[in-house]
Amino acid sequence: MMSALEDLRTEYKKASLLEQDVRPNPFDQFRIWFDEAIKAGVPEPNAMGAATVGTDGQPTNRIVLLKGLDDASFVFYTNYESEKGQQLAQNPRIGLNFFWMELERQVRIDGMVSKVDRETSRTYFQSRPRLSQIGAWASKQSTSVKDRVYLEDEMARLDAQFKDVDPIPVPDSWGGYRVVPHYIEFWQGRRSRLHDRIAYVKQGDVWTIQRKSP
């Protein structure tokens, strides 16, 4: 097995990323790459790793979905009482990462989170499919449960409970996080592992552009 792992290699050669090719603002550059990921048929291009840190200093990573983007922040939604929610309540620092293998690209984002206002969370929640809304009520995210049957029974019970309810209310424990970054790095795979890394570092209200060694 180890020999097979050592032999796994991919030569990246699809594109380059030079300083003169990027936009001055990282959000403009992100939108360009995100649109290209959609056009390239990347499955769930809005899927991103979200790394948080527990009180014991242990980093934890999982995939969440980007559901909002403006000129200053990235937004995702989750259960505030989940493991990541509890960790973010203690330490609002977060690391995000997009990986678009089809384009040999990734984007790393470091920043701070704050909760989205309740009206924005409610608007998004009620735009979701009905069963997804019920699922948010059925799942006490990150807690241990006896088995799959328990979850399915909860789903059925709440489906019946909300049968004549429209709109379904938003659970108090559910809502959005807004990530305001201070560092955004665009990575483009290149031949011989001499990858392009262009980083935007926020200093005050100004973004500066730096090339990082691969």
PDB file of N, CA and C in Angstrom, residues 91-171:
ATOM      1  N   ASN A  91     -13.818  30.386  19.726  1.00  0.00           N
ATOM      2  CA  ASN A  91     -12.717  30.923  18.927  1.00  0.00           C
ATOM      3  C   ASN A  91     -13.264  31.221  17.527  1.00  0.00           C
ATOM      4  N   PRO A  92     -13.506  32.492  17.194  1.00  0.00           N
ATOM      5  CA  PRO A  92     -14.160  32.832  15.932  1.00  0.00           C
ATOM      6  C   PRO A  92     -13.254  32.764  14.702  1.00  0.00           C
ATOM      7  N   ARG A  93     -12.021  32.279  14.877  1.00  0.00           N
ATOM      8  CA  ARG A  93     -11.142  32.138  13.721  1.00  0.00           C
ATOM      9  C   ARG A  93     -11.526  30.898  12.922  1.00  0.00           C
ATOM     10  N   ILE A  94     -11.447  31.013  11.586  1.00  0.00           N
ATOM     11  CA  ILE A  94     -11.809  29.899  10.723  1.00  0.00           C
ATOM     12  C   ILE A  94     -10.924  29.886   9.482  1.00  0.00           C
ATOM     13  N   GLY A  95     -10.697  28.687   8.964  1.00  0.00           N
ATOM     14  CA  GLY A  95      -9.990  28.529   7.698  1.00  0.00           C
ATOM     15  C   GLY A  95     -10.890  27.808   6.714  1.00  0.00           C
ATOM     16  N   LEU A  96     -11.052  28.369   5.516  1.00  0.00           N
ATOM     17  CA  LEU A  96     -11.836  27.745   4.456  1.00  0.00           C
ATOM     18  C   LEU A  96     -10.909  27.305   3.329  1.00  0.00           C
ATOM     19  N   ASN A  97     -11.323  26.276   2.591  1.00  0.00           N
ATOM     20  CA  ASN A  97     -10.525  25.850   1.445  1.00  0.00           C
ATOM     21  C   ASN A  97     -11.424  25.246   0.364  1.00  0.00           C
ATOM     22  N   PHE A  98     -11.293  25.781  -0.835  1.00  0.00           N
ATOM     23  CA  PHE A  98     -11.945  25.222  -2.020  1.00  0.00           C
ATOM     24  C   PHE A  98     -10.895  24.467  -2.822  1.00  0.00           C
ATOM     25  N   PHE A  99     -11.252  23.279  -3.333  1.00  0.00           N
ATOM     26  CA  PHE A  99     -10.348  22.517  -4.195  1.00  0.00           C
ATOM     27  C   PHE A  99     -11.105  22.099  -5.435  1.00  0.00           C
ATOM     28  N   TRP A 100     -10.673  22.622  -6.572  1.00  0.00           N
ATOM     29  CA  TRP A 100     -11.305  22.340  -7.853  1.00  0.00           C
ATOM     30  C   TRP A 100     -10.316  21.564  -8.718  1.00  0.00           C
ATOM     31  N   MET A 101     -10.289  20.243  -8.533  1.00  0.00           N
ATOM     32  CA  MET A 101      -9.303  19.397  -9.196  1.00  0.00           C
ATOM     33  C   MET A 101      -9.389  19.505 -10.709  1.00  0.00           C
ATOM     34  N   GLU A 102     -10.612  19.648 -11.236  1.00  0.00           N
ATOM     35  CA  GLU A 102     -10.784  19.713 -12.682  1.00  0.00           C
ATOM     36  C   GLU A 102     -10.020  20.887 -13.298  1.00  0.00           C
ATOM     37  N   LEU A 103      -9.768  21.921 -12.513  1.00  0.00           N
ATOM     38  CA  LEU A 103      -9.024  23.089 -12.970  1.00  0.00           C
ATOM     39  C   LEU A 103      -7.634  23.169 -12.348  1.00  0.00           C
ATOM     40  N   GLU A 104      -7.313  22.172 -11.496  1.00  0.00           N
ATOM     41  CA  GLU A 104      -6.019  22.137 -10.791  1.00  0.00           C
ATOM     42  C   GLU A 104      -5.835  23.416  -9.966  1.00  0.00           C
ATOM     43  N   ARG A 105      -6.882  23.763  -9.212  1.00  0.00           N
ATOM     44  CA  ARG A 105      -6.879  25.001  -8.443  1.00  0.00           C
ATOM     45  C   ARG A 105      -7.401  24.786  -7.032  1.00  0.00           C
ATOM     46  N   GLN A 106      -6.924  25.621  -6.130  1.00  0.00           N
ATOM     47  CA  GLN A 106      -7.539  25.709  -4.817  1.00  0.00           C
ATOM     48  C   GLN A 106      -7.492  27.155  -4.339  1.00  0.00           C
ATOM     49  N   VAL A 107      -8.392  27.477  -3.417  1.00  0.00           N
ATOM     50  CA  VAL A 107      -8.436  28.804  -2.809  1.00  0.00           C
ATOM     51  C   VAL A 107      -8.480  28.624  -1.300  1.00  0.00           C
ATOM     52  N   ARG A 108      -7.547  29.248  -0.633  1.00  0.00           N
ATOM     53  CA  ARG A 108      -7.480  29.195   0.839  1.00  0.00           C
ATOM     54  C   ARG A 108      -7.917  30.541   1.398  1.00  0.00           C
ATOM     55  N   ILE A 109      -8.743  30.493   2.438  1.00  0.00           N
ATOM     56  CA  ILE A 109      -9.289  31.705   3.041  1.00  0.00           C
ATOM     57  C   ILE A 109      -9.142  31.617   4.558  1.00  0.00           C
ATOM     58  N   ASP A 110      -8.505  32.604   5.166  1.00  0.00           N
ATOM     59  CA  ASP A 110      -8.397  32.699   6.627  1.00  0.00           C
ATOM     60  C   ASP A 110      -9.159  33.928   7.076  1.00  0.00           C
ATOM     61  N   GLY A 111      -9.978  33.778   8.114  1.00  0.00           N
ATOM     62  CA  GLY A 111     -10.744  34.932   8.555  1.00  0.00           C
ATOM     63  C   GLY A 111     -11.416  34.736   9.895  1.00  0.00           C
ATOM     64  N   MET A 112     -12.342  35.627  10.164  1.00  0.00           N
ATOM     65  CA  MET A 112     -13.093  35.624  11.408  1.00  0.00           C
ATOM     66  C   MET A 112     -14.577  35.521  11.089  1.00  0.00           C
ATOM     67  N   VAL A 113     -15.329  34.838  11.972  1.00  0.00           N
ATOM     68  CA  VAL A 113     -16.759  34.669  11.730  1.00  0.00           C
ATOM     69  C   VAL A 113     -17.594  35.526  12.669  1.00  0.00           C
ATOM     70  N   SER A 114     -18.785  35.835  12.203  1.00  0.00           N
ATOM     71  CA  SER A 114     -19.846  36.395  13.045  1.00  0.00           C
ATOM     72  C   SER A 114     -21.150  35.796  12.551  1.00  0.00           C
ATOM     73  N   LYS A 115     -22.151  35.780  13.398  1.00  0.00           N
ATOM     74  CA  LYS A 115     -23.429  35.199  13.005  1.00  0.00           C
ATOM     75  C   LYS A 115     -24.174  36.127  12.049  1.00  0.00           C
ATOM     76  N   VAL A 116     -24.817  35.514  11.061  1.00  0.00           N
ATOM     77  CA  VAL A 116     -25.688  36.245  10.148  1.00  0.00           C
ATOM     78  C   VAL A 116     -26.940  36.676  10.917  1.00  0.00           C
ATOM     79  N   ASP A 117     -27.521  37.818  10.572  1.00  0.00           N
ATOM     80  CA  ASP A 117     -28.726  38.261  11.264  1.00  0.00           C
ATOM     81  C   ASP A 117     -29.863  37.273  11.028  1.00  0.00           C
ATOM     82  N   ARG A 118     -30.809  37.232  11.953  1.00  0.00           N
ATOM     83  CA  ARG A 118     -31.865  36.211  11.930  1.00  0.00           C
ATOM     84  C   ARG A 118     -32.756  36.312  10.693  1.00  0.00           C
ATOM     85  N   GLU A 119     -33.003  37.508  10.213  1.00  0.00           N
ATOM     86  CA  GLU A 119     -33.872  37.647   9.046  1.00  0.00           C
ATOM     87  C   GLU A 119     -33.219  37.032   7.805  1.00  0.00           C
ATOM     88  N   THR A 120     -31.905  37.232   7.652  1.00  0.00           N
ATOM     89  CA  THR A 120     -31.187  36.629   6.521  1.00  0.00           C
ATOM     90  C   THR A 120     -31.187  35.114   6.643  1.00  0.00           C
ATOM     91  N   SER A 121     -30.964  34.610   7.859  1.00  0.00           N
ATOM     92  CA  SER A 121     -31.002  33.160   8.077  1.00  0.00           C
ATOM     93  C   SER A 121     -32.394  32.609   7.788  1.00  0.00           C
ATOM     94  N   ARG A 122     -33.432  33.323   8.211  1.00  0.00           N
ATOM     95  CA  ARG A 122     -34.812  32.874   7.981  1.00  0.00           C
ATOM     96  C   ARG A 122     -35.128  32.839   6.480  1.00  0.00           C
ATOM     97  N   THR A 123     -34.709  33.856   5.767  1.00  0.00           N
ATOM     98  CA  THR A 123     -34.972  33.900   4.326  1.00  0.00           C
ATOM     99  C   THR A 123     -34.320  32.724   3.616  1.00  0.00           C
ATOM    100  N   TYR A 124     -33.066  32.447   3.976  1.00  0.00           N
ATOM    101  CA  TYR A 124     -32.395  31.318   3.332  1.00  0.00           C
ATOM    102  C   TYR A 124     -33.027  29.988   3.754  1.00  0.00           C
ATOM    103  N   PHE A 125     -33.297  29.840   5.058  1.00  0.00           N
ATOM    104  CA  PHE A 125     -33.881  28.587   5.565  1.00  0.00           C
ATOM    105  C   PHE A 125     -35.167  28.251   4.824  1.00  0.00           C
ATOM    106  N   GLN A 126     -36.009  29.239   4.620  1.00  0.00           N
ATOM    107  CA  GLN A 126     -37.308  28.985   4.008  1.00  0.00           C
ATOM    108  C   GLN A 126     -37.237  28.873   2.489  1.00  0.00           C
ATOM    109  N   SER A 127     -36.032  29.093   1.921  1.00  0.00           N
ATOM    110  CA  SER A 127     -35.832  28.833   0.494  1.00  0.00           C
ATOM    111  C   SER A 127     -35.380  27.394   0.247  1.00  0.00           C
ATOM    112  N   ARG A 128     -35.033  26.684   1.310  1.00  0.00           N
ATOM    113  CA  ARG A 128     -34.551  25.313   1.176  1.00  0.00           C
ATOM    114  C   ARG A 128     -35.720  24.371   0.913  1.00  0.00           C
ATOM    115  N   PRO A 129     -35.439  23.179   0.341  1.00  0.00           N
ATOM    116  CA  PRO A 129     -36.511  22.190   0.188  1.00  0.00           C
ATOM    117  C   PRO A 129     -37.149  21.879   1.551  1.00  0.00           C
ATOM    118  N   ARG A 130     -38.441  21.597   1.532  1.00  0.00           N
ATOM    119  CA  ARG A 130     -39.186  21.371   2.776  1.00  0.00           C
ATOM    120  C   ARG A 130     -38.545  20.291   3.643  1.00  0.00           C
ATOM    121  N   LEU A 131     -38.134  19.180   3.034  1.00  0.00           N
ATOM    122  CA  LEU A 131     -37.552  18.099   3.829  1.00  0.00           C
ATOM    123  C   LEU A 131     -36.200  18.494   4.419  1.00  0.00           C
ATOM    124  N   SER A 132     -35.472  19.376   3.754  1.00  0.00           N
ATOM    125  CA  SER A 132     -34.218  19.873   4.333  1.00  0.00           C
ATOM    126  C   SER A 132     -34.502  20.727   5.557  1.00  0.00           C
ATOM    127  N   GLN A 133     -35.583  21.485   5.507  1.00  0.00           N
ATOM    128  CA  GLN A 133     -35.976  22.281   6.674  1.00  0.00           C
ATOM    129  C   GLN A 133     -36.333  21.363   7.847  1.00  0.00           C
ATOM    130  N   ILE A 134     -37.087  20.328   7.554  1.00  0.00           N
ATOM    131  CA  ILE A 134     -37.468  19.391   8.613  1.00  0.00           C
ATOM    132  C   ILE A 134     -36.237  18.664   9.142  1.00  0.00           C
ATOM    133  N   GLY A 135     -35.318  18.350   8.240  1.00  0.00           N
ATOM    134  CA  GLY A 135     -34.082  17.692   8.667  1.00  0.00           C
ATOM    135  C   GLY A 135     -33.287  18.528   9.655  1.00  0.00           C
ATOM    136  N   ALA A 136     -33.333  19.850   9.493  1.00  0.00           N
ATOM    137  CA  ALA A 136     -32.628  20.732  10.430  1.00  0.00           C
ATOM    138  C   ALA A 136     -33.240  20.643  11.826  1.00  0.00           C
ATOM    139  N   TRP A 137     -34.539  20.398  11.896  1.00  0.00           N
ATOM    140  CA  TRP A 137     -35.195  20.195  13.191  1.00  0.00           C
ATOM    141  C   TRP A 137     -34.895  18.803  13.752  1.00  0.00           C
ATOM    142  N   ALA A 138     -34.829  17.806  12.869  1.00  0.00           N
ATOM    143  CA  ALA A 138     -34.660  16.418  13.321  1.00  0.00           C
ATOM    144  C   ALA A 138     -33.258  16.130  13.828  1.00  0.00           C
ATOM    145  N   SER A 139     -32.261  16.810  13.269  1.00  0.00           N
ATOM    146  CA  SER A 139     -30.875  16.500  13.616  1.00  0.00           C
ATOM    147  C   SER A 139     -30.313  17.469  14.642  1.00  0.00           C
ATOM    148  N   LYS A 140     -29.941  16.953  15.785  1.00  0.00           N
ATOM    149  CA  LYS A 140     -29.186  17.725  16.773  1.00  0.00           C
ATOM    150  C   LYS A 140     -27.713  17.492  16.442  1.00  0.00           C
ATOM    151  N   GLN A 141     -27.252  18.241  15.472  1.00  0.00           N
ATOM    152  CA  GLN A 141     -25.984  17.980  14.810  1.00  0.00           C
ATOM    153  C   GLN A 141     -24.827  17.760  15.773  1.00  0.00           C
ATOM    154  N   SER A 142     -24.038  16.731  15.487  1.00  0.00           N
ATOM    155  CA  SER A 142     -22.832  16.337  16.222  1.00  0.00           C
ATOM    156  C   SER A 142     -23.105  15.536  17.488  1.00  0.00           C
ATOM    157  N   THR A 143     -24.367  15.424  17.921  1.00  0.00           N
ATOM    158  CA  THR A 143     -24.654  14.613  19.104  1.00  0.00           C
ATOM    159  C   THR A 143     -24.743  13.138  18.724  1.00  0.00           C
ATOM    160  N   SER A 144     -24.502  12.266  19.667  1.00  0.00           N
ATOM    161  CA  SER A 144     -24.578  10.822  19.431  1.00  0.00           C
ATOM    162  C   SER A 144     -26.032  10.368  19.445  1.00  0.00           C
ATOM    163  N   VAL A 145     -26.373   9.460  18.531  1.00  0.00           N
ATOM    164  CA  VAL A 145     -27.719   8.880  18.493  1.00  0.00           C
ATOM    165  C   VAL A 145     -27.596   7.368  18.461  1.00  0.00           C
ATOM    166  N   LYS A 146     -28.681   6.689  18.832  1.00  0.00           N
ATOM    167  CA  LYS A 146     -28.661   5.229  18.940  1.00  0.00           C
ATOM    168  C   LYS A 146     -28.390   4.561  17.608  1.00  0.00           C
ATOM    169  N   ASP A 147     -29.123   4.975  16.573  1.00  0.00           N
ATOM    170  CA  ASP A 147     -28.978   4.346  15.261  1.00  0.00           C
ATOM    171  C   ASP A 147     -29.689   5.189  14.212  1.00  0.00           C
ATOM    172  N   ARG A 148     -29.638   4.730  12.962  1.00  0.00           N
ATOM    173  CA  ARG A 148     -30.273   5.442  11.857  1.00  0.00           C
ATOM    174  C   ARG A 148     -31.797   5.483  12.014  1.00  0.00           C
ATOM    175  N   VAL A 149     -32.344   4.434  12.602  1.00  0.00           N
ATOM    176  CA  VAL A 149     -33.797   4.367  12.779  1.00  0.00           C
ATOM    177  C   VAL A 149     -34.294   5.540  13.621  1.00  0.00           C
ATOM    178  N   TYR A 150     -33.524   5.903  14.647  1.00  0.00           N
ATOM    179  CA  TYR A 150     -33.903   7.037  15.502  1.00  0.00           C
ATOM    180  C   TYR A 150     -34.066   8.307  14.668  1.00  0.00           C
ATOM    181  N   LEU A 151     -33.097   8.556  13.771  1.00  0.00           N
ATOM    182  CA  LEU A 151     -33.154   9.754  12.944  1.00  0.00           C
ATOM    183  C   LEU A 151     -34.352   9.721  12.000  1.00  0.00           C
ATOM    184  N   GLU A 152     -34.588   8.569  11.392  1.00  0.00           N
ATOM    185  CA  GLU A 152     -35.711   8.449  10.470  1.00  0.00           C
ATOM    186  C   GLU A 152     -37.051   8.599  11.188  1.00  0.00           C
ATOM    187  N   ASP A 153     -37.121   8.088  12.425  1.00  0.00           N
ATOM    188  CA  ASP A 153     -38.347   8.244  13.216  1.00  0.00           C
ATOM    189  C   ASP A 153     -38.582   9.719  13.567  1.00  0.00           C
ATOM    190  N   GLU A 154     -37.499  10.420  13.917  1.00  0.00           N
ATOM    191  CA  GLU A 154     -37.606  11.848  14.220  1.00  0.00           C
ATOM    192  C   GLU A 154     -38.067  12.626  13.000  1.00  0.00           C
ATOM    193  N   MET A 155     -37.522  12.255  11.850  1.00  0.00           N
ATOM    194  CA  MET A 155     -37.895  12.916  10.600  1.00  0.00           C
ATOM    195  C   MET A 155     -39.385  12.716  10.323  1.00  0.00           C
ATOM    196  N   ALA A 156     -39.858  11.483  10.495  1.00  0.00           N
ATOM    197  CA  ALA A 156     -41.272  11.186  10.253  1.00  0.00           C
ATOM    198  C   ALA A 156     -42.168  11.922  11.249  1.00  0.00           C
ATOM    199  N   ARG A 157     -41.763  11.963  12.502  1.00  0.00           N
ATOM    200  CA  ARG A 157     -42.561  12.632  13.532  1.00  0.00           C
ATOM    201  C   ARG A 157     -42.697  14.121  13.228  1.00  0.00           C
ATOM    202  N   LEU A 158     -41.573  14.746  12.841  1.00  0.00           N
ATOM    203  CA  LEU A 158     -41.600  16.178  12.576  1.00  0.00           C
ATOM    204  C   LEU A 158     -42.282  16.502  11.258  1.00  0.00           C
ATOM    205  N   ASP A 159     -42.182  15.589  10.313  1.00  0.00           N
ATOM    206  CA  ASP A 159     -42.897  15.768   9.044  1.00  0.00           C
ATOM    207  C   ASP A 159     -44.400  15.843   9.306  1.00  0.00           C
ATOM    208  N   ALA A 160     -44.860  14.979  10.184  1.00  0.00           N
ATOM    209  CA  ALA A 160     -46.286  14.992  10.549  1.00  0.00           C
ATOM    210  C   ALA A 160     -46.625  16.237  11.362  1.00  0.00           C
ATOM    211  N   GLN A 161     -45.744  16.624  12.267  1.00  0.00           N
ATOM    212  CA  GLN A 161     -45.987  17.788  13.121  1.00  0.00           C
ATOM    213  C   GLN A 161     -46.111  19.073  12.291  1.00  0.00           C
ATOM    214  N   PHE A 162     -45.288  19.171  11.236  1.00  0.00           N
ATOM    215  CA  PHE A 162     -45.284  20.380  10.417  1.00  0.00           C
ATOM    216  C   PHE A 162     -46.152  20.242   9.161  1.00  0.00           C
ATOM    217  N   LYS A 163     -46.992  19.228   9.133  1.00  0.00           N
ATOM    218  CA  LYS A 163     -47.789  18.942   7.936  1.00  0.00           C
ATOM    219  C   LYS A 163     -48.563  20.160   7.432  1.00  0.00           C
ATOM    220  N   ASP A 164     -49.192  20.894   8.336  1.00  0.00           N
ATOM    221  CA  ASP A 164     -50.009  22.034   7.949  1.00  0.00           C
ATOM    222  C   ASP A 164     -49.361  23.368   8.308  1.00  0.00           C
ATOM    223  N   VAL A 165     -48.043  23.341   8.526  1.00  0.00           N
ATOM    224  CA  VAL A 165     -47.321  24.557   8.916  1.00  0.00           C
ATOM    225  C   VAL A 165     -46.590  25.123   7.698  1.00  0.00           C
ATOM    226  N   ASP A 166     -46.860  26.381   7.395  1.00  0.00           N
ATOM    227  CA  ASP A 166     -46.196  27.034   6.266  1.00  0.00           C
ATOM    228  C   ASP A 166     -46.161  28.539   6.515  1.00  0.00           C
ATOM    229  N   PRO A 167     -44.979  29.117   6.678  1.00  0.00           N
ATOM    230  CA  PRO A 167     -43.672  28.473   6.526  1.00  0.00           C
ATOM    231  C   PRO A 167     -43.247  27.753   7.806  1.00  0.00           C
ATOM    232  N   ILE A 168     -42.347  26.807   7.652  1.00  0.00           N
ATOM    233  CA  ILE A 168     -41.773  26.114   8.802  1.00  0.00           C
ATOM    234  C   ILE A 168     -40.829  27.087   9.512  1.00  0.00           C
ATOM    235  N   PRO A 169     -40.942  27.236  10.829  1.00  0.00           N
ATOM    236  CA  PRO A 169     -40.066  28.183  11.535  1.00  0.00           C
ATOM    237  C   PRO A 169     -38.617  27.718  11.549  1.00  0.00           C
ATOM    238  N   VAL A 170     -37.729  28.669  11.716  1.00  0.00           N
ATOM    239  CA  VAL A 170     -36.301  28.364  11.789  1.00  0.00           C
ATOM    240  C   VAL A 170     -35.945  27.949  13.213  1.00  0.00           C
ATOM    241  N   PRO A 171     -35.257  26.810  13.383  1.00  0.00           N
ATOM    242  CA  PRO A 171     -34.826  26.449  14.739  1.00  0.00           C
ATOM    243  C   PRO A 171     -33.932  27.537  15.333  1.00  0.00           C
TER     244      PRO A 171
END
